[in-house]
Coordinates of N, CA and C in Angstrom, one line a residue:
X30 N -3.6 6.4 -18.8 CA -3.1 4.8 -18.5 C -4.2 4.0 -18.7
X31 N -5.4 4.4 -19.3 CA -6.4 3.7 -19.5 C -6.0 2.0 -20.5
X32 N -5.3 1.7 -19.7 CA -4.1 0.1 -20.5 C -4.0 0.4 -21.5
X33 N -2.8 1.1 -21.2 CA -2.1 1.4 -22.0 C -0.5 1.6 -22.1
X34 N 0.8 1.5 -22.3 CA 1.9 2.1 -21.8 C 1.9 3.3 -21.5
X35 N 2.4 3.6 -20.5 CA 2.9 4.8 -19.4 C 4.1 5.2 -18.9
X36 N 4.5 6.5 -18.6 CA 5.5 6.7 -17.9 C 4.8 7.6 -16.6
X37 N 5.6 7.6 -15.8 CA 5.2 8.5 -14.6 C 5.0 9.8 -14.7
X38 N 6.4 10.4 -15.8 CA 5.8 11.7 -16.0 C 4.6 12.0 -16.9
X39 N 3.9 10.7 -17.8 CA 3.1 11.5 -18.3 C 1.8 11.0 -17.4
X40 N 1.9 10.8 -16.5 CA 0.6 10.8 -15.8 C 0.3 11.8 -14.3
X41 N 1.5 12.2 -13.7 CA 2.3 13.1 -12.8 C 3.6 13.9 -13.1
X42 N 3.5 14.5 -14.2 CA 4.0 15.2 -15.0 C 4.5 16.6 -13.3
X43 N 6.0 16.8 -13.8 CA 6.5 17.5 -13.2 C 6.2 19.3 -13.4
X44 N 6.1 20.1 -12.0 CA 5.8 21.2 -12.4 C 6.4 22.3 -11.7
X45 N 6.9 23.2 -12.1 CA 8.3 24.1 -11.8 C 7.4 24.9 -10.7
X46 N 8.3 24.6 -8.9 CA 7.8 25.1 -7.6 C 7.0 24.7 -7.0
X47 N 6.3 23.4 -7.9 CA 5.1 22.8 -6.9 C 5.6 21.5 -7.1
X48 N 4.9 21.2 -6.2 CA 4.5 19.8 -5.3 C 3.3 19.2 -5.5
X49 N 3.3 17.8 -6.3 CA 1.7 17.7 -6.5 C 1.4 15.8 -6.5
X50 N 0.8 15.9 -5.7 CA 0.5 13.5 -5.5 C -0.7 13.7 -6.6
X51 N -1.5 12.7 -6.6 CA -2.2 12.2 -7.3 C -2.3 10.6 -7.6
X52 N -3.6 10.4 -6.9 CA -3.5 8.8 -6.2 C -4.0 8.1 -7.5
X53 N -3.4 6.7 -7.1 CA -2.9 5.6 -9.0 C -4.8 5.1 -9.0
X54 N -5.5 4.9 -7.7 CA -7.2 4.6 -7.9 C -6.9 3.2 -7.9
X55 N -5.8 2.7 -7.4 CA -5.9 0.8 -7.5 C -6.4 0.5 -6.4
X56 N -6.9 0.9 -5.1 CA -7.7 0.4 -4.2 C -7.5 1.5 -2.8
X57 N -8.4 1.4 -2.3 CA -8.3 2.3 -1.1 C -7.4 1.2 0.2
X58 N -7.7 0.1 -0.1 CA -7.2 -0.4 1.0 C -5.7 -0.3 1.2
X59 N -5.3 -0.2 0.4 CA -4.0 -0.2 -0.2 C -3.7 1.0 -0.9
X60 N -3.7 2.4 -0.3 CA -3.1 3.9 -1.2 C -2.0 3.9 -1.9
X61 N -1.5 4.2 -2.6 CA -0.9 4.1 -3.8 C -1.3 5.7 -4.4
X62 N 0.0 6.3 -4.0 CA 0.2 7.7 -4.9 C 1.1 8.2 -5.5
X63 N 1.1 8.7 -6.4 CA 2.4 9.3 -7.6 C 2.6 10.6 -7.1
X64 N 3.9 10.9 -6.5 CA 4.4 12.4 -6.3 C 5.4 13.5 -7.0
X65 N 5.6 14.4 -7.5 CA 6.0 14.9 -8.4 C 6.4 15.9 -7.7
X66 N 7.7 16.6 -7.3 CA 8.3 17.5 -6.8 C 8.8 18.6 -8.1
X67 N 8.5 19.5 -8.0 CA 9.5 20.6 -8.7 C 11.2 20.8 -7.9
X68 N 11.8 21.5 -9.0 CA 13.1 21.9 -9.0 C 13.3 22.4 -7.7
X69 N 13.9 21.8 -6.7 CA 14.1 23.3 -5.6 C 13.2 23.1 -4.1
X70 N 12.2 22.1 -4.5 CA 11.4 22.0 -3.5 C 11.1 20.6 -2.9
X71 N 10.1 21.0 -1.8 CA 10.6 19.7 -0.6 C 9.0 19.4 0.1
X72 N 8.9 18.7 0.8 CA 7.8 17.9 1.6 C 8.1 17.9 2.9
X73 N 7.7 18.7 3.8 CA 8.2 18.5 5.0 C 8.1 17.2 5.7
X74 N 9.2 16.9 6.8 CA 8.7 15.2 7.1 C 7.0 15.1 8.1
X75 N 6.9 14.0 7.9 CA 5.7 13.6 8.5 C 6.0 11.9 8.9
X76 N 4.8 11.5 9.8 CA 4.9 10.0 9.8 C 3.4 9.6 9.6
X77 N 3.8 8.0 9.0 CA 2.1 7.2 9.2 C 2.7 5.7 10.6
X78 N 1.7 5.8 11.1 CA 1.4 4.8 12.0 C 1.8 3.2 11.2
X79 N 2.0 3.1 9.8 CA 2.2 1.9 9.9 C 3.7 2.3 8.6
X80 N 3.6 0.6 7.9 CA 4.7 0.7 7.3 C 4.4 1.7 5.6
X81 N 5.8 2.1 5.0 CA 6.0 2.8 3.8 C 6.6 2.2 2.8
X82 N 6.5 2.3 1.6 CA 7.5 2.5 0.1 C 7.4 2.8 -0.3
X83 N 8.7 3.5 -1.0 CA 8.6 4.6 -1.7 C 9.2 4.1 -3.4
X84 N 9.2 3.8 -4.2 CA 9.7 3.7 -5.4 C 10.1 4.6 -6.1
X85 N 11.4 4.9 -6.8 CA 12.4 5.9 -7.3 C 11.5 5.6 -8.6
X86 N 11.2 6.8 -9.3 CA 10.4 7.3 -10.7 C 11.5 7.7 -11.5
X87 N 11.4 8.7 -11.3 CA 12.4 9.8 -13.0 C 12.7 10.8 -11.6
X88 N 14.1 11.3 -12.0 CA 14.6 12.3 -11.3 C 15.0 11.7 -10.3
X89 N 15.9 12.8 -9.5 CA 17.0 12.4 -8.1 C 16.3 13.3 -7.4
X90 N 16.6 12.6 -6.0 CA 16.0 13.5 -5.0 C 16.5 13.1 -3.4
X91 N 16.4 13.2 -2.8 CA 16.9 12.9 -1.2 C 15.8 12.8 -0.5
X92 N 15.5 11.7 0.6 CA 14.7 11.5 1.7 C 15.4 11.8 2.8
X93 N 14.7 12.2 4.0 CA 14.9 12.6 4.9 C 14.1 12.0 5.9
X94 N 14.8 10.8 6.6 CA 14.5 9.9 7.8 C 15.4 10.4 9.1
X95 N 14.1 10.5 10.1 CA 14.2 10.0 11.5 C 14.4 11.2 11.9
X96 N 14.4 11.7 13.1 CA 14.5 12.6 13.6 C 15.8 13.7 13.3
X97 N 16.7 13.2 12.8 CA 18.0 14.0 12.6 C 18.1 14.0 11.0
X98 N 16.8 13.8 10.9 CA 16.7 14.3 9.2 C 17.8 13.7 8.6
X99 N 18.2 12.3 8.5 CA 19.5 11.6 8.0 C 18.8 11.4 6.5
X100 N 19.9 12.1 5.6 CA 19.4 12.4 3.7 C 20.0 11.3 3.3
X101 N 18.8 10.3 2.8 CA 19.0 9.3 1.7 C 18.3 9.5 0.3
X102 N 19.2 9.3 -0.5 CA 18.9 9.5 -2.3 C 18.0 8.1 -2.6
X103 N 17.2 8.7 -3.3 CA 17.2 7.2 -4.0 C 16.8 8.2 -5.7
X104 N 17.1 6.9 -6.5 CA 17.3 6.8 -7.8 C 16.2 6.0 -8.6
X105 N 15.4 6.4 -9.4 CA 14.7 5.6 -10.5 C 14.9 4.3 -10.3
X106 N 14.3 3.4 -10.4 CA 14.3 1.9 -10.1 C 14.8 1.1 -8.3
X107 N 15.1 2.3 -7.8 CA 15.1 1.9 -6.0 C 13.7 2.2 -5.4
X108 N 13.9 1.2 -4.5 CA 12.7 0.9 -3.2 C 13.5 1.5 -2.2
X109 N 12.8 2.6 -0.9 CA 13.3 2.8 0.1 C 11.9 2.1 1.2
X110 N 12.6 1.5 2.3 CA 11.5 1.1 3.0 C 11.5 1.8 4.6
X111 N 10.2 2.5 4.8 CA 10.7 3.3 5.5 C 9.4 2.3 7.0
X112 N 10.0 2.4 8.1 CA 9.1 1.5 9.1 C 8.1 2.7 10.0
X113 N 7.2 1.9 10.4 CA 6.1 2.8 11.2 C 6.5 3.9 11.7
X114 N 5.6 4.8 12.5 CA 6.5 6.1 13.1 C 7.3 6.7 12.8
X115 N 8.2 6.6 11.7 CA 9.0 7.1 11.0 C 9.5 8.7 10.5
X116 N 9.7 9.2 10.7 CA 9.2 11.2 10.1 C 9.9 10.8 8.7
X117 N 9.6 11.0 7.3 CA 10.1 10.9 6.2 C 10.0 11.9 5.9
X118 N 10.5 13.5 5.1 CA 10.0 13.5 4.3 C 11.1 13.8 2.9
X119 N 10.7 14.6 2.1 CA 11.9 14.4 0.7 C 12.0 16.2 0.3
X120 N 13.0 16.4 -0.6 CA 13.7 17.4 -1.2 C 14.0 16.9 -2.8
X121 N 14.4 17.9 -3.7 CA 14.9 17.8 -4.8 C 15.8 18.9 -5.2
X122 N 16.6 18.7 -5.9 CA 17.3 20.4 -6.5 C 16.8 20.4 -8.2
X123 N 16.7 18.9 -8.6 CA 16.7 19.2 -10.3 C 15.1 18.7 -10.5
X124 N 14.4 17.7 -9.3 CA 13.0 17.5 -9.8 C 13.0 16.4 -9.8
X125 N 12.0 15.5 -9.2 CA 11.6 14.1 -9.2 C 10.4 13.8 -9.2
X126 N 10.0 12.1 -9.7 CA 9.0 11.7 -9.5 C 9.0 10.3 -8.6
X127 N 8.0 10.0 -7.9 CA 7.8 8.6 -7.0 C 6.5 7.8 -6.4
X128 N 6.7 7.0 -6.1 CA 5.6 6.1 -6.1 C 5.5 5.9 -4.4
X129 N 4.4 6.4 -3.6 CA 4.0 6.1 -2.0 C 3.2 4.7 -2.3
X130 N 3.5 3.9 -1.4 CA 2.6 2.6 -1.1 C 2.8 2.7 0.5
X131 N 1.1 2.4 0.4 CA 1.1 2.5 1.9 C 0.5 1.6 2.9
X132 N 1.0 0.6 3.4 CA 0.5 -1.0 3.4 C 0.1 -0.5 5.5
X133 N -1.4 -0.8 5.6 CA -2.5 -0.6 6.2 C -2.4 -1.7 7.1
X134 N -2.0 -2.3 6.6 CA -2.8 -3.8 7.4 C -1.5 -4.2 7.9
X135 N -2.2 -5.0 9.5 CA -0.8 -4.7 10.6 C -0.3 -6.3 10.0
X136 N -0.8 -7.4 9.5 CA -0.3 -8.5 9.4 C -0.3 -8.8 7.8
X137 N 1.2 -8.2 7.7 CA 1.7 -8.5 6.4 C 3.3 -9.3 6.6
X138 N 4.0 -9.2 5.5 CA 5.5 -10.0 5.5 C 5.9 -9.4 4.5
X139 N 7.1 -8.5 5.0 CA 8.1 -7.9 4.3 C 9.4 -8.5 3.9
X140 N 9.8 -9.1 3.0 CA 11.3 -9.5 2.5 C 12.4 -9.2 3.4
X141 N 13.3 -10.1 4.2 CA 14.1 -9.7 5.2 C 15.6 -8.8 4.1
X142 N 15.4 -9.2 2.8 CA 16.3 -8.8 2.0 C 16.3 -7.4 2.0
X143 N 14.8 -6.4 2.1 CA 14.9 -5.1 2.1 C 14.9 -4.7 4.0
X144 N 16.0 -3.6 3.5 CA 16.3 -3.3 4.8 C 16.0 -1.7 5.0
X145 N 15.5 -1.6 6.5 CA 15.1 -0.1 6.6 C 16.3 1.1 6.3
X146 N 15.5 1.9 5.4 CA 16.4 3.4 5.7 C 17.6 3.2 4.5
X147 N 17.2 1.9 3.5 CA 18.7 1.6 3.0 C 17.6 1.0 1.3
X148 N 17.7 2.5 0.5 CA 17.3 2.3 -1.1 C 18.0 1.1 -1.4
X149 N 17.7 0.1 -2.5 CA 18.4 -0.8 -3.3 C 17.5 -0.8 -4.5
X150 N 18.4 -1.5 -5.4 CA 17.6 -1.2 -7.0 C 16.7 -2.3 -7.1
X151 N 15.8 -2.4 -7.1 CA 15.2 -3.4 -7.7 C 15.0 -4.5 -8.2
X152 N 15.9 -4.4 -9.7 CA 16.2 -5.2 -10.4 C 17.9 -6.6 -10.1
X153 N 18.4 -5.7 -8.9 CA 19.5 -6.8 -8.5 C 19.1 -7.5 -7.9
X154 N 17.9 -7.3 -7.3 CA 17.6 -7.9 -6.4 C 17.2 -9.8 -6.5
X155 N 16.9 -9.8 -7.8 CA 15.7 -10.8 -8.4 C 17.2 -11.1 -10.2
X156 N 17.7 -12.8 -10.4 CA 18.2 -13.1 -11.2 C 17.8 -13.7 -12.2
X157 N 18.1 -13.9 -13.1 CA 17.7 -14.9 -14.7 C 17.8 -16.2 -14.4
X158 N 16.8 -16.8 -14.0 CA 17.1 -18.5 -14.0 C 16.8 -19.2 -15.3
X159 N 17.8 -20.1 -15.9 CA 17.9 -20.5 -16.9 C 16.3 -21.5 -17.4
X160 N 16.0 -20.8 -19.2 CA 14.4 -21.3 -19.1 C 13.7 -21.3 -18.4
X161 N 13.4 -20.5 -16.9 CA 12.5 -20.2 -16.6 C 11.8 -18.7 -16.2
X162 N 10.9 -18.4 -14.9 CA 10.6 -17.6 -14.7 C 10.7 -17.3 -13.3
X163 N 11.5 -16.2 -13.0 CA 11.8 -16.3 -11.1 C 10.8 -15.7 -10.8
X164 N 10.3 -15.8 -9.4 CA 9.2 -14.5 -8.7 C 10.0 -14.7 -7.5
X165 N 10.0 -13.2 -6.6 CA 10.3 -12.3 -5.7 C 9.4 -11.4 -4.9
X166 N 8.9 -12.4 -3.8 CA 8.5 -11.4 -3.1 C 8.6 -10.5 -1.9
X167 N 8.7 -9.0 -2.6 CA 9.1 -7.9 -1.7 C 8.3 -7.8 -0.5
X168 N 7.0 -7.9 -0.5 CA 5.8 -7.2 0.2 C 4.3 -8.4 0.2
X169 N 3.6 -9.0 1.0 CA 2.5 -9.4 0.7 C 1.5 -9.1 1.7
X170 N 0.7 -9.0 1.7 CA -1.0 -9.6 2.5 C -1.5 -10.1 2.4
X171 N -2.8 -10.1 2.7 CA -4.2 -10.9 2.3 C -4.7 -9.5 1.3
X172 N -4.4 -8.4 1.2 CA -5.1 -7.1 0.3 C -4.4 -7.0 -0.6
X173 N -2.9 -7.4 -1.1 CA -2.1 -6.8 -1.5 C -0.9 -8.0 -2.2
X174 N 0.1 -7.3 -2.8 CA 1.3 -8.2 -2.9 C 1.8 -7.2 -4.3
X175 N 3.5 -7.4 -3.5 CA 4.2 -6.5 -4.4 C 5.7 -7.0 -4.7
X176 N 6.0 -7.8 -5.9 CA 6.5 -9.0 -6.2 C 7.7 -8.5 -7.2
X177 N 8.3 -9.2 -7.7 CA 9.4 -9.1 -8.9 C 9.5 -10.1 -9.5
X178 N 9.7 -10.0 -11.0 CA 9.8 -11.3 -11.7 C 10.9 -11.3 -12.4
X179 N 11.8 -11.9 -13.3 CA 12.4 -12.2 -14.4 C 12.5 -13.4 -15.0
X180 N 12.3 -13.0 -16.1 CA 12.1 -13.8 -17.1 C 13.1 -14.5 -18.3
X181 N 13.7 -15.8 -17.9 CA 14.5 -15.8 -18.9 C 13.9 -15.7 -20.6
X182 N 15.2 -15.4 -21.5 CA 14.4 -15.3 -22.8 C 13.8 -16.4 -23.5
X183 N 12.3 -16.2 -24.1 CA 11.5 -17.4 -24.5 C 10.3 -17.5 -23.9
X184 N 10.6 -16.8 -22.4 CA 9.4 -17.5 -21.6 C 8.2 -16.2 -21.8
X185 N 7.3 -17.0 -20.7 CA 6.3 -15.7 -20.9 C 5.0 -16.2 -20.0
X186 N 4.3 -15.3 -19.5 CA 2.4 -15.9 -19.4 C 1.4 -15.9 -19.9
X187 N 0.6 -17.3 -19.9 CA 0.0 -17.3 -21.1 C -1.3 -16.8 -20.4
X188 N -2.2 -16.1 -21.1 CA -3.1 -15.0 -20.7 C -4.0 -15.5 -19.2
X189 N -4.5 -14.9 -18.8 CA -4.5 -15.4 -17.6 C -5.6 -14.0 -16.6
X190 N -6.4 -14.4 -15.7 CA -6.8 -13.1 -14.8 C -6.5 -13.1 -13.8
X191 N -6.4 -11.8 -12.8 CA -5.5 -11.1 -11.6 C -7.1 -11.1 -10.5
X192 N -6.9 -10.9 -9.4 CA -7.9 -11.1 -8.4 C -8.3 -9.3 -8.1
X193 N -7.6 -8.5 -8.5 CA -7.2 -7.2 -7.9 C -6.6 -6.3 -9.4
X194 N -6.8 -5.3 -9.0 CA -6.4 -4.4 -10.2 C -5.2 -3.9 -9.9
X195 N -4.0 -4.4 -10.7 CA -2.4 -4.0 -10.8 C -1.3 -3.2 -11.8
X196 N -0.3 -2.9 -11.4 CA 0.4 -2.0 -12.3 C 1.7 -3.3 -12.0
X197 N 2.0 -3.3 -13.3 CA 3.4 -3.6 -13.7 C 4.6 -2.4 -14.2
X198 N 5.3 -2.6 -14.0 CA 6.8 -1.8 -14.7 C 7.6 -2.4 -14.9
X199 N 8.1 -2.4 -16.1 CA 9.4 -3.0 -16.6 C 11.0 -2.1 -15.7
X200 N 11.7 -3.2 -15.7 CA 12.5 -2.8 -14.8 C 14.2 -2.9 -15.9
X201 N 14.0 -3.9 -16.4 CA 14.8 -4.0 -17.3 C 14.7 -5.3 -18.6
X202 N 15.2 -4.4 -20.6 CA 14.9 -5.4 -21.4 C 13.4 -4.9 -21.9
X203 N 12.5 -5.4 -22.7 CA 11.0 -5.4 -22.9 C 10.8 -6.8 -23.1
X204 N 8.9 -6.5 -22.9 CA 8.1 -7.4 -23.2 C 7.0 -6.7 -24.0
X205 N 6.4 -8.1 -24.6 CA 4.6 -7.9 -25.4 C 3.8 -8.2 -24.6
X206 N 3.1 -7.0 -23.7 CA 2.2 -7.1 -22.4 C 0.7 -7.7 -23.4
X207 N 0.2 -8.3 -23.5 CA -1.5 -9.0 -24.3 C -2.6 -8.6 -22.9
X208 N -3.2 -7.4 -23.3 CA -4.5 -7.4 -22.9 C -5.9 -7.3 -23.4
X209 N -6.8 -7.9 -22.8 CA -7.8 -8.2 -23.7 C -8.0 -7.8 -24.7
X210 N -7.3 -8.9 -25.8 CA -6.8 -9.1 -27.1 C -5.8 -8.0 -27.8
X211 N -5.3 -7.0 -27.3 CA -4.8 -6.2 -28.2 C -3.0 -7.0 -27.5
X212 N -1.9 -6.2 -28.2 CA -0.5 -6.3 -27.9 C 0.1 -5.2 -27.8
X213 N 1.1 -4.8 -26.8 CA 1.7 -3.5 -26.6 C 2.9 -3.6 -26.2
X214 N 4.1 -3.1 -26.6 CA 5.5 -3.1 -26.4 C 5.4 -2.3 -25.2
X215 N 6.2 -2.9 -24.3 CA 6.8 -2.1 -22.7 C 8.3 -2.2 -22.7
X216 N 9.0 -1.4 -22.6 CA 10.2 -1.3 -22.4 C 10.2 -0.7 -21.2
X217 N 11.4 -0.9 -20.8 CA 12.3 -0.3 -19.2 C 12.2 0.8 -18.6
X218 N 11.4 0.8 -17.8 CA 11.1 2.6 -17.4 C 9.2 3.3 -18.0
X219 N 9.2 2.1 -17.9 CA 7.5 2.0 -18.7 C 6.5 1.0 -17.8
X220 N 5.1 1.5 -17.7 CA 4.3 1.0 -17.0 C 3.2 0.4 -17.4
X221 N 2.4 -0.3 -17.1 CA 0.6 -0.9 -17.2 C 0.2 -1.3 -16.5
X222 N -1.3 -1.0 -16.6 CA -1.9 -1.0 -15.8 C -3.4 -1.5 -16.6
X223 N -3.3 -3.1 -15.6 CA -5.0 -3.9 -15.9 C -5.7 -4.1 -14.8
X224 N -6.9 -3.9 -14.8 CA -8.6 -3.8 -13.8 C -8.6 -5.6 -14.0
X225 N -8.7 -5.0 -12.6 CA -9.5 -6.7 -11.5 C -10.2 -7.7 -12.9
X226 N -9.9 -8.6 -12.7 CA -10.0 -9.8 -14.2 C -9.7 -9.2 -15.5
X227 N -9.4 -8.7 -15.6 CA -8.3 -8.1 -17.1 C -7.9 -9.5 -17.7
X228 N -7.9 -9.6 -19.3 CA -7.2 -11.3 -19.3 C -5.8 -10.3 -19.9
X229 N -4.9 -11.1 -19.2 CA -3.8 -10.3 -19.7 C -2.3 -11.6 -19.9
X230 N -1.5 -11.3 -21.0 CA -0.5 -12.2 -20.6 C 0.8 -11.3 -20.9
X231 N 1.9 -11.8 -20.4 CA 3.5 -11.5 -20.7 C 4.8 -11.9 -21.7
X232 N 4.8 -11.7 -22.3 CA 5.7 -12.7 -23.3 C 7.3 -11.8 -24.1
X233 N 8.3 -12.4 -23.3 CA 9.8 -11.6 -23.0 C 10.2 -11.5 -24.4
X234 N 10.3 -10.4 -24.5 CA 11.2 -10.1 -25.7 C 13.1 -10.6 -25.6
X235 N 13.3 -11.4 -25.4 CA 15.1 -11.2 -24.6 C 14.6 -11.3 -22.9
X236 N 15.8 -11.5 -22.3 CA 15.1 -11.6 -21.1 C 14.9 -10.3 -20.3
X237 N 14.2 -10.0 -19.8 CA 12.5 -9.0 -19.2 C 12.7 -9.2 -17.8
X238 N 12.8 -7.8 -16.9 CA 12.3 -8.1 -15.9 C 11.4 -7.1 -14.9
X239 N 10.5 -7.1 -14.3 CA 9.4 -6.6 -14.0 C 9.2 -6.3 -12.7
X240 N 8.2 -5.4 -12.1 CA 7.8 -5.4 -10.7 C 6.4 -5.6 -11.2
X241 N 5.3 -6.3 -9.9 CA 4.3 -6.0 -10.3 C 3.7 -5.7 -8.9
X242 N 2.6 -4.5 -8.8 CA 1.8 -4.3 -7.8 C 0.1 -4.7 -7.8
X243 N -0.2 -5.2 -6.9 CA -1.2 -5.9 -6.7 C -2.8 -5.1 -5.8
X244 N -3.4 -4.9 -6.0 CA -4.2 -4.5 -4.9 C -5.5 -5.5 -4.7
X245 N -5.9 -6.2 -3.9 CA -7.2 -7.0 -3.9 C -8.0 -6.4 -2.6
X246 N -9.3 -6.3 -3.8 CA -10.3 -5.8 -3.0 C -11.7 -6.3 -3.4

C-alpha cells in the first residue's frame, strides 16, 4: 500500500474462521478501518453515536440493521449509510471485506441521494459528461471529503497536491495515476493511496470512474 496500486484482499486478506480489522492510517479525526470476515463468521450488532459509511470491497455479506436485525446485502462497489445510534452487525456465508468510515464530526453534509439502510452502487450515482470531469459529493465536513468522479475519454487532472491523506478507488475503467514522478496503471477494483501534499495526477484511459476519500488533519 506504499503508494502503489493495491486491492483490499492484499492489505486485509480473509482468514478462515476469523474476523480481522486493520486501521487504514488515513487520520484519527475520521477513523477508516478495513474489515475481513472469514466464511461463516459474523460481528455482533453494536452502534456508534455518529454516522457511519460502509463500502463493499470484496466478497459478499449481509449487514444486520436495527433492533429487529433487518438483513441488508452489500456487494462490492456499494455504499451503505448507517445513521447514529443504529445497531449494525455483519455476517457472511462465503467471506467478505469492507471499509468502515466513521464520521465523528457533528457538522457534516450527506448527499440526500444516499438513503439510510439502502445500499447503492457508487458508480451508478454519477454520469459521464461529454469532454468533462464530473464530481459528486457523497459526504463532506471540514476534516474529510468523500466524492465520486467521472472522467470522460481524453480528460484528466494535471499534477497537484492535496491538503490531506487520501485513498482513491477505481470503480469503472482504468486510469494512469502519476505520483511523485512515477506512473501507475489503476484498474477497476484497485485502490491507490497518496500522502498529504504528495504530487499526483489522474489520466483517464477511456472513460473512468473513481471514488476519493480525503482526510484532512
